[in-house]
Structure formats: C-alpha cells, structure tokens
Amino acid sequence: MEETRVLLRNKDVANMVDVAVSMEHGGYVGLRNALLMDGAQVIETLRDSGLRGRGGAGFPTWMKIKFAYDAGGTSKVVVCNADEGEPGTSKDRILLSTDPHSIFEGMAIVGKAIGAGRGFIYLRAEYSYLFPILENALDSARKSGILGKNILGSDFSFDIEMRSGAGAYVCGEETALFESIEGKRGEPRTRPPYPGTYGLFGLPTVLNNVETLANIGPIFANGVDWFRSIGSENSPGTKLFTVTGNVHRRGVFEFPMGTNLKDIIYEVCGGIAGGKELLAVQTGGASGAIIRPSQIDIPLDIDHVASSGGRLGCGTIFVIDDSNCVLDIVKNTLEFFTNESCGKCIPCREGGVQLLKLIKKISEGRGSVIDIDTMMDLSNTMRETALCGLGHSTPVPVLTSIANFRDSYDRHLDKDPCSKCSPERGLK
Amino acid sequence: MHQSQYSFTTSPSALVQVAEIASRYKGRQDKLMDVIIAVQKIVPSLAEDVAAVIAREMGLSQNHVYSFVTFYEYLSVQPRGKYMIRMCSSAPCHVRGAKDVMDTITEMLGIKIGETTPDNRFTVETCPCLGICDISPAIMINDKVYGDLDPERARELIKKYIREDI
C-alpha cells in the first residue's frame, strides 16, 4: 500500500530549513495566493475545503478562525501547538524537523485571515533539539521577506516567536498552553470565554495543531477541489498515522482519511511481530478507546471512528500483542494521566487517583465486581464534570476496556491475575 | 514537605549571572520560562536565593516563581546530575520491554528512579512519551535520543557515559 504523501512530500529533501530549498519544492505558493485575498475569502476557502483539526478534537478549522475574525480588537494572535505529548505520537516532530516552512506558511495564512501580526510556536521541552532547526528556518524566512514587515511586498506583516514547554502534557490543552506562555502554571481555564475572543494574553487567538497548519498551504496552492478529492466526505485530506507497539514496522505514515485500520496494521506495518497474536488496538493515544481484533475493520476518519465509540484523535495507532494484559495497559495509561493531571479540578485530580487505585486492586487479584461498578461510575462522573480534555479522556481507556475486555477483568476478579499484572503470583 | 527540608547556598557569582539574565525582562512575566531555563543551566539548583533574585529582578513574587518551577517536570528545585536520564514509561515503550531497560540502567548506576548518583553525574527519572516511538524502548540523556534499546545495548550506552566516552 503506497502512501499518499502531501504533508510528507518533502520528507527526504535535504536542507529544507533553507527557504530557497523550500520554495523550490512548492513552499509559500499557498501564502502568495492567500495574500491576494481578504480575511473573509481565506476563511471561506478553508470552509469549503472541509479541513478539520488534526490535533485530536477534529474541530472545523474555518470555524475556529472565524471566531477570532469576528472578535473585536486589532491585536490578535496565532499559536502553533507543538506540544505533541499524546503517548504514541510523533507526527508533529516529523513535520517540524523535515518541513518547518510548511508550518510557518500555515500560520501566516491564518494570521492573514484574522489580521494577526504575531505568531507563537509552543514547542515541548522533549523536542528542544528541534529549536535550532526552527530558529534557522525562521531566520531564513525573515531574510527572504517571507516573515516580518510587509511579507512578500504586501501590506501584511507577520512574525513568529518560539516558546518552550517544560514537560507538562496538560500544556497541550489550548488554554493551559496560553497560561504556560504567560509565565504561569499550565492550568486550563474555564470556558467561556473561548480562545477566539479571549486567548493568549487575553487577545483573540487561533490555536492550531502542527499538522493542521501543514495542510493549509497546500489547500491554497492546489485548491479546494484537489483537497476534497482526497480522504472522505466528513474528513477530507490525508492523515498522518503514527503506528507503534508490537508491529513489525513502526513509524509515521501518510494516508487518505478513511483508510482502513486493519490494512494499516497488516499491509503497511506487517502485522504482529515475534509470532504473537493481536490482543488489542488503541487509537488516538493514551486517551483512546481500546478495541478488540474483531473491531479493527473500520475506516479511519473522524466520524467513523467516533460512531464506533472511539476517537481518531491525533491519529495514533497503538498495537498490542497477546504477551500483554489489557489491565496492565489500562494501569499504564492511568499512571500517565494521574502524573500529568494539573490538579486544578477535583474530578480529575481525585478521580484519576481513585481509578488508579482500583485498577491496581483489580489487576493484583484483590478486586470485586463492585470495584468495576465504581470505576464506571467514577469514569462517567469525570467525563461530565472535569474541567478539560485530560479529565475527560482519562476514563476512556477504562470504560472501553471494561466494555470490550470484560473477560480480562473477570479473570482478574476470580483471583487469577496474569503474570503481567502480578509477577509473583501469576498463574498464566 | 520534602523541599522545605532542602536548602542550598548558591555562589555569589552565579547569583550575579542570574540577576543579569532576569533583569532583561523586568515586568515580562511571559519570559519567566525562558529565564528559568537559562538560569537552570548555570546554577546547581533553583534554590531559594536564586528564586529571590529572579523574583526581584523580574518584579514577580517569590511565591509565583516557585509555583511555576514546581509545576513543570523539566524544571527542578533540587539539583540534578550532569546527565539527566529520562526513561520513557508510556505504553508504546512499555510493550517493547522498557521495564528491563530501566532496571538495567538503575542497577548499573546503583540508584533508584528519582535519585542522583553520589558523584552528581547521573540523575535517573521515568518520563512520559518522548515522541520517538518508532525506536522504542527509548530514553533521552540530556538532549540526546537513544532508542531500540535492550538490556545489553543499555548497558553499553551507560558504560560509555560513565567513562565520559560519548
């Protein structure tokens, strides 16, 4: 199965940091077109393209931009969320390191749409080795008049600043990211107000994921019809899928939205490594649904996966073989979420801790049926009352694993923990 | 609380450097991250006297500076070793044998996760996904990435660092 390389078209080109090389390979053609439009036209184009956010929420990109466009005030901001922290995801790292100009181009076009003069790229600390690449690319763009005052001779001025994260997954959440840039703890804000009216520094802000931004230049270079010809009706375009876990071939692959999950696992990634069998798949990262092998024959686009009870999210596909235990995986995700919880709201701060205690109790063979009911109850409460996506997502692996792998839970309830969960007592 | 039992005196010359860095951004709370990251490179730890200088020069409260530092995993009140070893414990590394790699590393250095070696050269922590899952199990030592590890490769890697042969 051959990839459809749009965003990764320049992956193997040397020296893409140099703006001249980027332009030789189509860089900034989209921006040139966008500079001839007014804000409303840019937004209309994005609306017609059907581009939806690639960071996880799948929100229509044009709508986010329209909120900021409609907001009052003359000082507006564009932010690139390069805090890629969802476990199992490396697509944004690939884009940032192999085609940084595509990101700047997307940001500039969004800036043009809302009349923003400033952009910020919030880069996670774990990718600090990418800072030199990005700073060099920014310098290169400025020297060629692509960033700074009067871009390419137009009356639009726009420049981009780098900002660093410091190891907090929650700062991938929009408003927590703003708090972090503002020199505070990365705690999400209550909404409303939404970032479109009150965002970074209290200004109307559009925040987009790296991959979302990378799509914008090509849309303005090649047109709406071209973009809509790829992917599916509800999710046009391509998607970068990061495949990890117990497969032969791991990595980031670009395919049209709607490509079948089973095909990606078996045809692209060579199926399960080491002579084992498939146990489970988790799509969307640590916050994704854990599904059975019988459930993997689905098209990977935003609406299809959502209607099957899961979440495409950032396009992470985590493959788990049968040398593992689903409860052990759930425990791992709960350890992750409790460590990363910012602590601001009780549902997440306490709920996560209690879920972790319960999964440990059950997996070590000390649990009862009531504990499973409690986990479901807690999970549903968290989903409805947590302040941000972290708290809403923590219960997803819990609820889906209980629904899809009840036999695993029951086995551990029968005082028969597996060797993965209880090495000393394991009977597996 | 752990941190209140800890005190550290920073050398006056280091404090002067801290003041120099922080004074560039008076009234610029949004520059606190950049300041802390720069300062962390030149002081042994973000101790009280360091925080006091940053607070004074930037026009922030010391409380705010600590509130900020203690939130983020990459910022540390306590001193860290010359080599900060971060071992990914997220599920994609976990299912590819991360635990055995972690056990090898901690055993070789003779410390537990979260500790620093007595010679102050190595600090070992687990961390969440580093975004390099195609080479899991993976670790980072300061800014460098090391992947496709198993106990044998991990042993060879740590040996090189112990010998300062990087």
Coordinates of C-alpha atoms in Angstrom, one line a residue:
Chain A
M1 CA 0.0 0.0 0.0
E2 CA 1.6 3.2 -1.1
E3 CA 1.4 6.3 1.0
T4 CA -0.3 9.5 -0.3
R5 CA 2.4 12.0 0.5
V6 CA 1.1 15.5 0.7
L7 CA 2.4 16.7 4.1
L8 CA 5.4 14.4 3.9
R9 CA 6.2 15.2 0.2
N10 CA 9.4 16.8 1.2
K11 CA 10.4 14.4 3.9
D12 CA 13.6 13.2 2.2
V13 CA 14.7 16.5 0.7
A14 CA 17.9 17.8 2.1
N15 CA 18.2 21.2 3.7
M16 CA 14.5 22.1 3.9
V17 CA 15.4 24.6 6.6
D18 CA 16.6 26.9 3.8
V19 CA 13.7 28.9 2.5
A20 CA 15.1 28.8 -1.1
V21 CA 15.1 25.0 -1.0
S22 CA 11.6 25.1 0.4
M23 CA 10.4 27.4 -2.4
E24 CA 12.0 25.1 -5.0
H25 CA 9.7 22.4 -3.6
G26 CA 6.5 24.5 -3.6
G27 CA 6.9 26.3 -0.3
Y28 CA 4.9 29.5 0.1
V29 CA 2.9 29.2 -3.1
G30 CA -0.3 29.0 -1.0
L31 CA 0.7 32.0 1.0
R32 CA 1.2 34.1 -2.2
N33 CA -2.3 33.1 -3.2
A34 CA -3.8 33.9 0.2
L35 CA -2.1 37.3 0.3
L36 CA -4.3 38.3 -2.7
M37 CA -7.5 37.5 -0.7
D38 CA -9.1 39.3 2.2
G39 CA -9.8 37.6 5.5
A40 CA -13.3 36.6 4.7
Q41 CA -12.2 34.9 1.5
V42 CA -9.4 33.0 3.3
I43 CA -12.0 31.7 5.8
E44 CA -14.4 30.8 3.0
T45 CA -11.7 28.8 1.2
L46 CA -11.0 26.8 4.4
R47 CA -14.7 26.3 5.0
D48 CA -15.1 24.9 1.5
S49 CA -12.1 22.7 1.9
G50 CA -13.6 21.0 5.0
L51 CA -10.3 20.9 6.8
R52 CA -10.8 19.7 10.4
G53 CA -8.3 19.9 13.2
R54 CA -5.6 17.3 13.3
G55 CA -4.6 17.6 17.0
G56 CA -7.3 15.4 18.3
A57 CA -10.6 17.3 18.5
G58 CA -11.3 17.4 14.8
F59 CA -13.0 20.8 15.0
P60 CA -13.6 22.6 11.7
T61 CA -10.6 24.8 11.2
W62 CA -12.5 27.6 9.5
M63 CA -14.9 28.0 12.4
K64 CA -12.0 28.5 14.9
I65 CA -10.6 31.2 12.6
K66 CA -14.0 32.8 12.1
F67 CA -14.4 33.3 15.9
A68 CA -11.2 35.2 16.1
Y69 CA -12.0 37.1 12.9
D70 CA -15.3 38.2 14.3
A71 CA -13.8 39.3 17.6
G72 CA -13.2 42.9 18.2
G73 CA -9.8 44.5 18.7
T74 CA -6.8 45.0 16.4
S75 CA -4.3 42.8 18.2
K76 CA -4.8 39.1 17.5
V77 CA -2.5 36.1 17.8
V78 CA -1.9 32.8 16.0
V79 CA -0.5 29.9 18.0
C80 CA 1.0 26.7 16.8
N81 CA 0.6 23.8 19.3
A82 CA 3.8 21.9 19.0
D83 CA 3.4 20.3 22.4
E84 CA 2.9 16.8 20.9
G85 CA 2.6 14.9 24.1
E86 CA 0.0 12.2 23.4
P87 CA 1.7 8.9 24.0
G88 CA 2.5 7.1 20.8
T89 CA 2.5 10.2 18.6
S90 CA 5.5 11.5 16.7
K91 CA 3.9 13.0 13.5
D92 CA 4.4 16.6 14.5
R93 CA 8.1 16.0 15.3
I94 CA 8.5 14.7 11.7
L95 CA 6.7 17.7 10.2
L96 CA 8.7 20.2 12.3
S97 CA 12.0 18.7 11.5
T98 CA 11.5 17.9 7.8
D99 CA 9.4 20.8 6.6
P100 CA 9.3 23.7 9.1
H101 CA 8.4 26.3 6.4
S102 CA 5.1 24.5 5.8
I103 CA 4.2 25.3 9.4
F104 CA 5.2 28.9 9.1
E105 CA 3.2 29.2 5.9
G106 CA 0.1 27.8 7.6
M107 CA 0.5 30.2 10.5
A108 CA 0.9 33.2 8.2
I109 CA -2.2 32.3 6.2
V110 CA -4.2 32.1 9.4
G111 CA -2.7 35.4 10.5
K112 CA -3.7 36.9 7.2
A113 CA -7.3 35.7 7.8
I114 CA -7.7 37.3 11.2
G115 CA -5.3 40.2 10.9
A116 CA -2.8 38.9 13.4
G117 CA 0.7 40.3 13.4
R118 CA 2.2 37.8 15.8
G119 CA 2.5 34.0 15.9
F120 CA 4.0 31.7 18.6
I121 CA 5.2 28.2 18.3
Y122 CA 5.0 26.4 21.7
L123 CA 7.5 23.5 21.4
R124 CA 7.6 20.8 24.0
A125 CA 10.8 20.5 26.0
E126 CA 11.3 16.9 24.9
Y127 CA 11.8 18.3 21.4
S128 CA 14.2 21.0 22.4
Y129 CA 16.8 19.6 19.9
L130 CA 14.5 21.0 17.2
F131 CA 14.9 24.6 18.4
P132 CA 18.0 25.2 16.2
I133 CA 16.2 23.8 13.2
L134 CA 13.2 26.0 13.7
E135 CA 15.2 29.2 14.6
N136 CA 17.4 28.7 11.5
A137 CA 14.3 28.3 9.3
L138 CA 12.7 31.4 10.8
D139 CA 15.8 33.4 10.2
S140 CA 15.9 32.1 6.6
A141 CA 12.3 33.1 6.1
R142 CA 12.9 36.6 7.5
K143 CA 15.9 37.2 5.3
S144 CA 13.8 36.5 2.3
G145 CA 10.9 38.7 3.3
I146 CA 8.5 35.9 4.0
L147 CA 8.2 36.9 7.6
G148 CA 8.5 40.3 9.2
K149 CA 7.2 43.5 7.8
N150 CA 5.3 43.6 4.6
I151 CA 5.5 40.0 3.7
L152 CA 6.4 39.4 0.0
G153 CA 5.7 43.1 -0.7
S154 CA 2.2 43.0 0.7
D155 CA 0.8 45.2 3.4
F156 CA 0.6 42.2 5.7
S157 CA 3.2 42.0 8.5
F158 CA 3.6 38.8 10.5
D159 CA 6.4 37.3 12.5
I160 CA 6.8 34.2 14.7
E161 CA 8.4 33.6 18.1
M162 CA 9.4 30.3 19.6
R163 CA 8.3 29.4 23.1
S164 CA 9.4 26.4 25.2
G165 CA 7.3 24.0 27.2
A166 CA 8.8 22.2 30.2
G167 CA 7.5 18.7 30.4
A168 CA 3.7 19.0 31.0
Y169 CA 1.3 17.0 28.9
V170 CA -1.6 19.2 30.1
C171 CA 0.1 22.2 28.3
G172 CA -1.1 20.6 25.0
E173 CA -4.5 21.8 26.1
E174 CA -5.2 25.2 24.4
T175 CA -5.8 27.4 27.4
A176 CA -3.2 25.6 29.6
L177 CA -0.7 26.3 26.8
F178 CA -1.6 30.0 26.9
E179 CA -1.1 30.1 30.7
S180 CA 2.3 28.5 30.2
I181 CA 3.4 31.1 27.7
E182 CA 2.2 33.8 30.0
G183 CA 4.6 32.6 32.7
K184 CA 2.2 30.7 34.9
R185 CA 1.4 27.1 35.8
G186 CA -0.2 25.3 32.9
E187 CA -3.7 25.0 34.3
P188 CA -6.6 25.1 31.9
R189 CA -9.0 28.0 32.1
T190 CA -12.8 27.7 32.4
R191 CA -14.6 28.4 29.1
P192 CA -16.4 30.5 28.1
P193 CA -14.7 32.8 27.2
Y194 CA -13.2 30.8 24.4
P195 CA -9.8 31.5 22.8
G196 CA -11.4 33.1 19.8
T197 CA -12.3 36.1 21.9
Y198 CA -10.0 35.7 24.9
G199 CA -6.9 33.6 24.3
L200 CA -3.2 34.2 24.7
F201 CA -2.6 37.4 26.6
G202 CA -6.3 37.9 26.7
L203 CA -6.3 38.5 22.9
P204 CA -8.4 36.9 20.2
T205 CA -6.4 33.8 19.3
V206 CA -6.4 30.9 16.9
L207 CA -4.5 27.9 18.1
N208 CA -3.8 25.0 15.7
N209 CA -2.0 21.8 15.7
V210 CA 1.2 21.4 13.7
E211 CA -0.4 19.0 11.2
T212 CA -3.5 21.2 10.7
L213 CA -1.2 24.1 9.8
A214 CA 0.8 22.0 7.4
N215 CA -2.4 21.3 5.5
I216 CA -3.3 25.0 4.9
G217 CA -0.5 25.9 2.4
P218 CA -1.3 23.0 0.1
I219 CA -5.0 23.9 0.2
F220 CA -4.3 27.5 -1.0
A221 CA -1.7 26.2 -3.5
N222 CA -3.7 23.4 -5.1
G223 CA -7.3 24.4 -4.4
V224 CA -10.3 23.2 -2.6
D225 CA -11.4 20.6 -5.2
W226 CA -8.0 19.0 -5.0
F227 CA -8.1 18.7 -1.2
R228 CA -11.7 17.4 -1.2
S229 CA -10.7 14.7 -3.8
I230 CA -8.6 13.0 -1.1
G231 CA -9.9 11.4 2.0
S232 CA -13.6 11.1 2.9
E233 CA -16.6 13.3 2.9
N234 CA -16.6 14.1 6.6
S235 CA -12.8 14.3 6.8
P236 CA -11.2 15.5 3.6
G237 CA -7.4 15.3 3.1
T238 CA -4.7 13.0 4.4
K239 CA -3.9 12.0 7.9
L240 CA -0.5 11.2 9.4
F241 CA -0.9 8.0 11.3
T242 CA 1.8 7.1 14.0
V243 CA 1.9 3.4 14.4
T244 CA 3.6 2.0 17.5
G245 CA 3.7 -1.1 19.7
N246 CA 4.1 -4.7 18.7
V247 CA 4.1 -4.4 14.9
H248 CA 6.9 -5.1 12.5
R249 CA 7.1 -1.7 11.0
R250 CA 6.7 1.3 13.3
G251 CA 6.6 5.0 12.3
V252 CA 4.6 7.8 10.8
F253 CA 2.7 7.1 7.6
E254 CA 0.5 9.4 5.5
F255 CA -2.7 8.0 4.0
P256 CA -6.0 9.5 3.0
M257 CA -8.6 9.9 5.8
G258 CA -10.8 6.9 5.7
T259 CA -8.1 4.3 5.1
N260 CA -8.9 1.0 6.9
L261 CA -7.3 0.4 10.2
K262 CA -6.8 -3.3 9.5
D263 CA -5.0 -2.5 6.3
I264 CA -2.6 -0.2 8.0
I265 CA -1.8 -2.7 10.7
Y266 CA -1.3 -5.7 8.4
E267 CA -0.4 -4.4 5.0
V268 CA 1.5 -1.3 5.8
C269 CA 3.1 -2.3 9.1
G270 CA 3.5 -6.0 8.6
G271 CA 1.2 -7.2 11.4
I272 CA 2.2 -8.5 14.7
A273 CA 5.9 -9.1 15.4
G274 CA 7.5 -12.1 17.1
G275 CA 5.0 -14.8 16.2
K276 CA 2.4 -13.5 18.6
E277 CA -1.3 -12.7 18.1
L278 CA -3.1 -9.4 18.2
L279 CA -4.7 -8.7 21.6
A280 CA -5.9 -5.2 21.3
V281 CA -5.6 -1.9 19.5
Q282 CA -5.8 1.6 20.9
T283 CA -6.4 4.5 18.5
G284 CA -6.0 8.2 19.4
G285 CA -3.3 7.9 22.1
A286 CA -3.5 7.1 25.8
S287 CA -6.9 8.8 25.8
G288 CA -8.2 6.5 23.1
A289 CA -10.6 3.5 23.0
I290 CA -9.1 0.1 23.5
I291 CA -10.7 -2.3 20.9
R292 CA -10.7 -6.0 20.1
P293 CA -9.2 -7.5 17.0
S294 CA -12.8 -8.1 15.7
Q295 CA -13.3 -4.3 15.8
I296 CA -10.4 -3.2 13.7
D297 CA -12.1 -3.4 10.3
I298 CA -13.0 0.3 10.3
P299 CA -12.3 3.3 8.1
L300 CA -10.0 5.8 9.9
D301 CA -11.8 9.1 9.6
I302 CA -13.1 11.3 12.3
D303 CA -16.8 10.5 12.2
H304 CA -16.5 6.8 11.5
V305 CA -14.2 6.1 14.5
A306 CA -16.4 8.4 16.7
S307 CA -19.5 6.5 15.7
S308 CA -17.8 3.2 16.7
G309 CA -17.3 4.6 20.2
G310 CA -13.7 5.5 19.7
R311 CA -11.7 8.6 18.8
L312 CA -9.4 9.1 15.9
G313 CA -7.7 11.8 17.8
C314 CA -4.3 12.7 16.6
G315 CA -4.1 9.5 14.5
T316 CA -2.0 7.4 16.8
I317 CA -2.4 3.6 16.4
F318 CA -1.1 1.5 19.2
V319 CA -0.9 -2.2 18.5
I320 CA -0.8 -4.6 21.5
D321 CA 0.1 -8.3 21.2
D322 CA -1.1 -11.1 23.5
S323 CA 2.0 -11.2 25.6
N324 CA 0.5 -8.2 27.2
C325 CA -2.5 -7.8 29.5
V326 CA -5.2 -5.2 28.9
L327 CA -5.5 -4.3 32.6
D328 CA -1.7 -3.7 32.7
I329 CA -2.1 -1.3 29.7
V330 CA -5.0 0.5 31.4
K331 CA -2.9 0.8 34.6
N332 CA -0.1 2.3 32.5
T333 CA -2.5 4.9 31.0
L334 CA -3.9 5.8 34.4
E335 CA -0.4 6.2 35.8
F336 CA 0.3 8.6 32.9
F337 CA -2.9 10.6 33.5
T338 CA -2.5 10.9 37.3
N339 CA 1.1 12.1 36.9
E340 CA 0.0 14.7 34.2
S341 CA -3.1 15.9 35.9
C342 CA -2.6 19.6 36.7
G343 CA -4.6 19.3 40.0
K344 CA -6.9 22.2 39.4
C345 CA -10.2 20.4 39.3
I346 CA -11.4 17.7 41.8
P347 CA -13.0 15.3 39.2
C348 CA -9.6 14.7 37.5
R349 CA -7.3 15.2 40.5
E350 CA -9.2 12.8 42.7
G351 CA -10.9 10.7 40.1
G352 CA -7.7 9.7 38.4
V353 CA -6.1 8.7 41.6
Q354 CA -9.1 6.6 42.7
L355 CA -9.2 4.9 39.2
L356 CA -5.6 4.0 39.5
K357 CA -6.0 2.5 43.0
L358 CA -8.9 0.5 41.7
I359 CA -7.2 -0.9 38.6
K360 CA -4.2 -1.9 40.8
K361 CA -6.5 -3.6 43.2
I362 CA -8.3 -5.5 40.5
S363 CA -5.2 -6.4 38.5
E364 CA -3.4 -7.7 41.6
G365 CA -6.3 -10.1 42.2
R366 CA -7.8 -8.2 45.2
G367 CA -10.8 -6.7 43.5
S368 CA -14.5 -7.4 43.4
V369 CA -17.4 -6.7 41.0
I370 CA -18.3 -3.6 43.0
D371 CA -14.9 -2.2 42.1
I372 CA -15.7 -2.4 38.4
D373 CA -19.0 -0.6 39.0
T374 CA -17.2 2.1 41.0
M375 CA -14.7 2.5 38.2
M376 CA -17.5 3.0 35.7
D377 CA -19.4 5.4 37.9
L378 CA -16.2 7.5 38.6
S379 CA -15.4 7.4 34.9
N380 CA -18.8 8.7 33.9
T381 CA -18.6 11.5 36.5
M382 CA -15.2 12.5 35.2
R383 CA -16.4 12.6 31.7
E384 CA -19.2 15.0 32.6
T385 CA -17.5 17.2 35.2
A386 CA -13.8 17.5 34.5
L387 CA -12.5 21.0 33.5
C388 CA -10.6 19.9 30.5
G389 CA -9.9 17.2 28.0
L390 CA -7.3 15.5 30.2
G391 CA -10.0 14.7 32.8
H392 CA -12.5 13.8 30.1
S393 CA -10.0 11.4 28.4
T394 CA -8.6 9.6 31.4
P395 CA -11.7 7.4 31.8
V396 CA -11.9 6.4 28.1
P397 CA -9.5 3.5 28.2
V398 CA -11.2 2.4 31.4
L399 CA -14.7 2.4 30.0
T400 CA -13.8 0.9 26.7
S401 CA -11.6 -1.9 28.2
I402 CA -14.4 -2.8 30.5
A403 CA -16.9 -2.9 27.6
N404 CA -14.6 -4.8 25.2
F405 CA -12.4 -6.9 27.5
R406 CA -14.8 -7.8 30.4
D407 CA -13.4 -11.3 30.3
S408 CA -10.0 -10.0 31.2
Y409 CA -11.4 -8.1 34.2
D410 CA -13.5 -11.1 35.3
R411 CA -10.4 -13.3 35.2
H412 CA -8.5 -11.0 37.5
L413 CA -11.6 -10.8 39.8
D414 CA -11.5 -14.6 40.0
K415 CA -8.3 -14.1 42.0
D416 CA -6.4 -15.3 38.9
P417 CA -4.1 -12.3 38.0
C418 CA -1.9 -12.9 35.0
S419 CA 1.9 -12.8 35.1
K420 CA 2.0 -9.3 33.6
C421 CA -0.1 -7.8 36.5
S422 CA 1.3 -9.9 39.3
P423 CA 4.7 -11.4 38.6
E424 CA 5.0 -13.0 41.9
R425 CA 1.6 -14.6 42.0
G426 CA 1.0 -15.1 38.2
L427 CA -0.5 -18.3 37.1
K428 CA -0.5 -17.5 33.3
Chain B
M1 CA 7.3 18.8 52.8
H2 CA 10.4 17.5 51.0
Q3 CA 11.5 20.8 49.5
S4 CA 11.3 22.8 52.7
Q5 CA 13.9 20.5 54.3
Y6 CA 16.2 21.2 51.5
S7 CA 18.5 24.3 51.4
F8 CA 21.3 25.2 49.2
T9 CA 23.5 28.2 49.0
T10 CA 24.3 29.5 45.6
S11 CA 27.7 31.2 44.9
P12 CA 27.5 35.0 44.7
S13 CA 29.0 35.0 41.2
A14 CA 26.3 32.7 40.0
L15 CA 23.6 34.9 41.6
V16 CA 25.1 37.9 39.7
Q17 CA 24.7 36.0 36.5
V18 CA 21.1 35.1 37.4
A19 CA 20.4 38.7 38.1
E20 CA 21.8 39.7 34.8
I21 CA 19.6 37.3 32.9
A22 CA 16.4 38.1 34.8
S23 CA 16.9 41.9 34.8
R24 CA 16.5 41.9 31.0
Y25 CA 12.8 41.0 31.5
K26 CA 11.5 43.2 34.2
G27 CA 7.7 43.3 34.1
R28 CA 7.7 40.5 31.5
Q29 CA 6.1 37.6 33.3
D30 CA 5.8 35.8 30.0
K31 CA 9.5 35.5 29.8
L32 CA 9.7 33.5 33.0
M33 CA 10.0 30.2 31.2
D34 CA 13.0 31.4 29.1
V35 CA 14.6 32.9 32.2
I36 CA 14.2 29.7 34.3
I37 CA 15.5 27.5 31.5
A38 CA 18.6 29.7 31.1
V39 CA 19.2 30.0 34.8
Q40 CA 18.9 26.3 35.3
K41 CA 21.9 25.8 33.1
I42 CA 24.2 27.9 35.3
V43 CA 23.2 27.2 38.9
P44 CA 23.3 23.9 40.7
S45 CA 19.6 24.2 41.7
L46 CA 16.7 26.6 41.7
A47 CA 17.1 27.3 45.4
E48 CA 15.5 30.0 47.4
D49 CA 18.2 32.5 46.9
V50 CA 18.0 32.0 43.1
A51 CA 14.2 32.4 43.1
A52 CA 14.5 35.5 45.3
V53 CA 16.9 37.1 42.7
I54 CA 14.6 36.2 39.8
A55 CA 11.6 37.5 41.6
R56 CA 13.2 40.8 42.5
E57 CA 14.7 41.4 39.0
M58 CA 11.5 40.5 37.1
G59 CA 9.1 42.1 39.5
L60 CA 7.3 38.9 40.5
S61 CA 6.6 37.3 43.9
Q62 CA 9.0 34.6 45.0
N63 CA 5.8 32.5 45.6
H64 CA 5.0 32.9 41.9
V65 CA 8.4 31.8 40.8
Y66 CA 8.2 28.6 43.0
S67 CA 4.7 28.0 41.9
F68 CA 5.9 28.0 38.3
V69 CA 9.0 25.9 38.9
T70 CA 7.3 23.2 40.9
F71 CA 4.7 22.6 38.2
Y72 CA 6.9 21.6 35.4
E73 CA 8.8 18.4 35.2
Y74 CA 11.8 19.8 33.3
L75 CA 12.4 22.5 36.0
S76 CA 13.8 21.4 39.3
V77 CA 14.2 22.9 42.7
Q78 CA 16.6 20.1 43.6
P79 CA 20.0 19.8 41.9
R80 CA 20.2 17.3 39.1
G81 CA 23.2 15.4 37.8
K82 CA 25.3 16.4 34.9
Y83 CA 23.4 13.8 32.9
M84 CA 19.7 13.7 33.2
I85 CA 18.5 10.3 32.1
R86 CA 14.8 10.2 31.2
M87 CA 13.4 6.8 30.5
C88 CA 10.1 6.6 28.8
S89 CA 7.5 4.6 30.6
S90 CA 4.5 5.1 28.3
A91 CA 2.7 2.2 26.9
P92 CA 4.3 2.1 23.4
C93 CA 7.7 1.7 25.1
H94 CA 6.3 -0.5 27.9
V95 CA 5.1 -3.2 25.5
R96 CA 8.6 -3.3 23.8
G97 CA 10.5 -4.0 27.0
A98 CA 11.1 -0.7 28.6
K99 CA 11.0 -2.1 32.1
D100 CA 14.0 -4.4 31.5
V101 CA 15.9 -1.4 30.1
M102 CA 15.0 0.7 33.2
D103 CA 16.1 -2.0 35.6
T104 CA 19.4 -2.3 33.8
I105 CA 20.1 1.4 33.9
T106 CA 19.2 1.9 37.6
E107 CA 21.2 -1.2 38.6
M108 CA 24.3 -0.1 36.7
L109 CA 24.2 3.3 38.4
G110 CA 23.3 1.9 41.7
I111 CA 20.4 4.4 42.3
K112 CA 16.6 4.3 42.3
I113 CA 14.4 6.2 40.0
G114 CA 14.3 9.8 41.0
E115 CA 17.7 9.7 42.6
T116 CA 21.1 11.2 41.7
T117 CA 24.4 9.4 41.9
P118 CA 26.6 10.5 44.8
D119 CA 29.2 11.9 42.4
N120 CA 26.4 14.1 41.0
R121 CA 26.9 12.9 37.5
F122 CA 23.6 11.0 36.8
T123 CA 20.0 11.6 37.7
V124 CA 17.5 8.9 36.6
E125 CA 13.8 9.5 36.1
T126 CA 11.0 7.9 34.2
C127 CA 9.1 10.1 31.9
P128 CA 6.1 10.0 29.6
C129 CA 6.2 9.6 25.8
L130 CA 9.2 11.3 24.2
G131 CA 7.7 11.1 20.7
I132 CA 10.3 8.7 19.3
C133 CA 8.1 5.6 19.5
D134 CA 9.5 4.1 16.2
I135 CA 12.6 3.3 18.2
S136 CA 11.1 2.2 21.4
P137 CA 12.1 1.4 24.1
A138 CA 13.8 4.8 24.1
I139 CA 15.5 7.2 26.6
M140 CA 16.9 10.6 26.5
I141 CA 20.1 11.7 28.2
N142 CA 20.0 15.5 28.3
D143 CA 19.3 16.5 24.7
K144 CA 20.3 13.2 23.1
V145 CA 17.9 10.5 22.0
Y146 CA 18.7 6.8 22.3
G147 CA 16.4 4.1 21.1
D148 CA 15.9 0.4 20.1
L149 CA 17.3 -0.4 23.5
D150 CA 17.5 -3.7 25.2
P151 CA 19.4 -4.5 28.4
E152 CA 22.6 -5.2 26.5
R153 CA 22.6 -2.0 24.5
A154 CA 21.5 0.0 27.5
R155 CA 24.5 -1.4 29.4
E156 CA 26.9 -0.4 26.7
L157 CA 25.4 3.0 26.5
I158 CA 25.7 3.7 30.2
K159 CA 29.2 2.4 30.3
K160 CA 30.2 5.0 27.7
Y161 CA 28.7 7.8 29.7
I162 CA 30.3 6.5 32.9
R163 CA 33.7 6.6 31.1
E164 CA 32.8 10.0 29.7
D165 CA 33.3 8.5 26.3
I166 CA 30.4 10.0 24.4

